[in-house]
PDB file of C-alpha atoms in Angstrom:
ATOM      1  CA  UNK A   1      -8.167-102.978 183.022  1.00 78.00           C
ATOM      2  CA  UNK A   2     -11.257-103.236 181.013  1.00 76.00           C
ATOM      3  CA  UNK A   3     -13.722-106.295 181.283  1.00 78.00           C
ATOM      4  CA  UNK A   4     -16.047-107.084 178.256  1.00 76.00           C
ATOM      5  CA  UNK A   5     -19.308-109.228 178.360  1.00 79.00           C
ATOM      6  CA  UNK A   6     -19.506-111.915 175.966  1.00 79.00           C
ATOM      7  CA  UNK A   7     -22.472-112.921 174.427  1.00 84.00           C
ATOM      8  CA  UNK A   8     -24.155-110.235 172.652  1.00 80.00           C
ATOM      9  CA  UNK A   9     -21.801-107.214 173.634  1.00 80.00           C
ATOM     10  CA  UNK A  10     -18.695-108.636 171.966  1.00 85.00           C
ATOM     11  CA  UNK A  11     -19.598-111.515 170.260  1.00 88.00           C
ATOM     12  CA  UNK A  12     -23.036-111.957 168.822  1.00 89.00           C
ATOM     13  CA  UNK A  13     -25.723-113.814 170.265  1.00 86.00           C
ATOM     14  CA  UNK A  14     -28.995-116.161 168.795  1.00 88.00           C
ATOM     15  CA  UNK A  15     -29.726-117.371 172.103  1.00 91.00           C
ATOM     16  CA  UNK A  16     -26.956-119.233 172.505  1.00 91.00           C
ATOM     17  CA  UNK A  17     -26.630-118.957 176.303  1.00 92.00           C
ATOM     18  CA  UNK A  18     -30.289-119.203 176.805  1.00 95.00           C
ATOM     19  CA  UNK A  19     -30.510-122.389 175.038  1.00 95.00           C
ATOM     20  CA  UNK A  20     -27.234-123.773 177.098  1.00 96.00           C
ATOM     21  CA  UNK A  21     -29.067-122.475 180.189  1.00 97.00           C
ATOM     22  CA  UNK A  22     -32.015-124.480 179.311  1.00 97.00           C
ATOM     23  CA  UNK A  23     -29.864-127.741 178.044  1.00 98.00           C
ATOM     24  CA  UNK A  24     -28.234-127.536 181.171  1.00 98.00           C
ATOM     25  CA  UNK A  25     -31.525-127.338 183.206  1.00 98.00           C
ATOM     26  CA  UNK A  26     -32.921-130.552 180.936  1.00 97.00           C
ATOM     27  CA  UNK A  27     -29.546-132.377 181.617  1.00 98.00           C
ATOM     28  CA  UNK A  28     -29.923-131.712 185.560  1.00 98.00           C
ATOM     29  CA  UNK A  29     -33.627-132.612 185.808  1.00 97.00           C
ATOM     30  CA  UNK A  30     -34.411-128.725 187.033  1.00 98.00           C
ATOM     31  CA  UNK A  31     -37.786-128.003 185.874  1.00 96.00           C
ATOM     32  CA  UNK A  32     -37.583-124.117 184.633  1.00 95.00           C
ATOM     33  CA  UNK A  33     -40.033-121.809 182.552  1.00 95.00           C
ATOM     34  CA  UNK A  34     -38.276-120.011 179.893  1.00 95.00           C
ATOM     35  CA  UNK A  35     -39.736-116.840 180.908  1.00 97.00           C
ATOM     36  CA  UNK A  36     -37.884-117.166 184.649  1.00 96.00           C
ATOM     37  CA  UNK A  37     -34.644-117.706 182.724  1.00 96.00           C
ATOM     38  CA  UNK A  38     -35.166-114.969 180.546  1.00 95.00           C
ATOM     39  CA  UNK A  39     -36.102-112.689 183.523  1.00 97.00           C
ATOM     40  CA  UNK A  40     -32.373-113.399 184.669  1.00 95.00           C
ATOM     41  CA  UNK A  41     -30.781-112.955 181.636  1.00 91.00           C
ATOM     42  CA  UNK A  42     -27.165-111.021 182.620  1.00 88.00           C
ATOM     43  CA  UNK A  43     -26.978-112.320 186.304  1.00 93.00           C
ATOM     44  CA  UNK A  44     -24.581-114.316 187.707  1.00 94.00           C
ATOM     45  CA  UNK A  45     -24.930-118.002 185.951  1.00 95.00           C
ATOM     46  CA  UNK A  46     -25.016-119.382 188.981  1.00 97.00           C
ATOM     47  CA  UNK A  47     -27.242-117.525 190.468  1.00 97.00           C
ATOM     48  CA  UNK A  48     -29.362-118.057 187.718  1.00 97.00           C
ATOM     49  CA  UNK A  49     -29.306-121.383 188.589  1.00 98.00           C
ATOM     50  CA  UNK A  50     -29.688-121.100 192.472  1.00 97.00           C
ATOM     51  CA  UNK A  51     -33.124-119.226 191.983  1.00 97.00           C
ATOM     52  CA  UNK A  52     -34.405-121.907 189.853  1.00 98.00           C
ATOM     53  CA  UNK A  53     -33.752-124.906 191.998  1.00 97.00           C
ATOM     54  CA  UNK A  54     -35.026-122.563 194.857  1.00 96.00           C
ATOM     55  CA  UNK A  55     -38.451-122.249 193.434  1.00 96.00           C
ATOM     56  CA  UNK A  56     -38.450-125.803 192.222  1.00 96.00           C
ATOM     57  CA  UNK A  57     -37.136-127.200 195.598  1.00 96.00           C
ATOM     58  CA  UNK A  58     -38.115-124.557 198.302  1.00 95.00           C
ATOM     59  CA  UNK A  59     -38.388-126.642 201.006  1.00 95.00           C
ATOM     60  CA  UNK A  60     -35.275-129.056 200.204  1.00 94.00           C
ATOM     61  CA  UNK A  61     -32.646-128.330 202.522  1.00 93.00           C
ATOM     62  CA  UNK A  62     -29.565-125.772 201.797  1.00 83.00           C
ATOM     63  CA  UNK A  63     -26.768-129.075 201.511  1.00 94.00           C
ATOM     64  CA  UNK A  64     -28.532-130.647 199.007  1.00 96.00           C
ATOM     65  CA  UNK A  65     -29.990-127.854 197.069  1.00 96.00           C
ATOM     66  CA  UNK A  66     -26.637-126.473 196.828  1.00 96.00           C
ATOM     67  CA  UNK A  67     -25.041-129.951 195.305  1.00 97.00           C
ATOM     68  CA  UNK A  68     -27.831-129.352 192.281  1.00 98.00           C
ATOM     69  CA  UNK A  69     -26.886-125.786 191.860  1.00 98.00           C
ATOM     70  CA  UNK A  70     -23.187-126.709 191.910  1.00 98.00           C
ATOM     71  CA  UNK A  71     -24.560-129.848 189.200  1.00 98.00           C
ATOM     72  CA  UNK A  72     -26.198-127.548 187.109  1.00 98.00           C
ATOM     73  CA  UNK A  73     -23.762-124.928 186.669  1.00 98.00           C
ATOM     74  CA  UNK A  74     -20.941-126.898 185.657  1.00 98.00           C
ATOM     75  CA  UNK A  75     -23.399-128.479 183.430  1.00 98.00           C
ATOM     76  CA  UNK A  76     -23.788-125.253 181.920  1.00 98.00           C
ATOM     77  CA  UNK A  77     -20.160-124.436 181.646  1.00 97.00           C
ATOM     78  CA  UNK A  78     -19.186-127.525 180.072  1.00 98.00           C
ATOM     79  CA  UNK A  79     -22.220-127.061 177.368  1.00 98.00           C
ATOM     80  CA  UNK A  80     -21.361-122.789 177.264  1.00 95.00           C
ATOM     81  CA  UNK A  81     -17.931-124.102 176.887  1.00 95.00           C
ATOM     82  CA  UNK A  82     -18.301-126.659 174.136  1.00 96.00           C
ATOM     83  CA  UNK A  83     -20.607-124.603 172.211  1.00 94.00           C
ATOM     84  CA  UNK A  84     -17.574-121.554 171.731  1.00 91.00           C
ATOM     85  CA  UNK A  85     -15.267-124.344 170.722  1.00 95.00           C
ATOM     86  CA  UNK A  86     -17.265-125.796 168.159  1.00 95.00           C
ATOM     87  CA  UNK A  87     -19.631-122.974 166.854  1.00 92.00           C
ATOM     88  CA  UNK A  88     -18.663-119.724 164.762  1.00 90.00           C
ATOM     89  CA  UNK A  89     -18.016-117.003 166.977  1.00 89.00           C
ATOM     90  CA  UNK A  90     -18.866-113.643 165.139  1.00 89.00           C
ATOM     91  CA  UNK A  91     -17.902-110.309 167.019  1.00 90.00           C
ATOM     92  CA  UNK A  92     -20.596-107.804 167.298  1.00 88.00           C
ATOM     93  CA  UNK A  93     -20.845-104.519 165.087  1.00 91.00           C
ATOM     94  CA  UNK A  94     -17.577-102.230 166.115  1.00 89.00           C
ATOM     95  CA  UNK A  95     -16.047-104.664 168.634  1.00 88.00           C
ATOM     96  CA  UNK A  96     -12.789-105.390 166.904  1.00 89.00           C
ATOM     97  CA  UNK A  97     -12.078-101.832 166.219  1.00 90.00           C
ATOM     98  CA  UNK A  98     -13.113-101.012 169.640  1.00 85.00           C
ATOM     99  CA  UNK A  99     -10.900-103.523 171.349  1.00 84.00           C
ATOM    100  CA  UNK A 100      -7.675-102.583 168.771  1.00 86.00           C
ATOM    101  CA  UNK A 101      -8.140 -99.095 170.385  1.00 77.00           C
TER     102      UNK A 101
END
């Protein structure tokens, strides 16, 4: 078995999951700075999101903090989600001849 990334290994990316990371963080009220998510660019998603609402939130307790990383990853999903539905999805340079092999 081989597993591919996505965005920007086989399909081609303008920033698509940065901007549903950030749309996600607007939608959950998670103040972010677009350099942190950038820094995690390639990590888990939620992880992404776990460090986030840990430096916004350090001293809210574990229960809760985990309820608005649970709130802002499926917030992500569903906007990472719709966004491959509804949006052109163009494979990167080689990828189709690389999968076919």
């Amino acid at each position: 078995m081989v597993v591919f990334d996505m965005a920007g290994t086989t399909v081609k990316d303008n920033n698509e999951v940065e901007k549903c990371f950030t749309e996600a963080a607007r939608q959950t009220d998670l103040p972010y700075e677009r350099k942190d998510i950038l820094a995690m660019m390639g990590w888990s998603k939620r992880k992404v999101f776990s460090e986030l609402w840990e430096k916004a939130l350090p001293d809210l307790p574990g229960g809760k903090r985990e309820k608005l990383i649970e709130s802002s990853y499926i917030s992500f999903k569903n906007i990472l989600e719709n966004h491959y539905r509804t949006e052109p999805v163009i494979p990167t340079d080689h990828c189709i001849e690389t999968l076919k092999s």
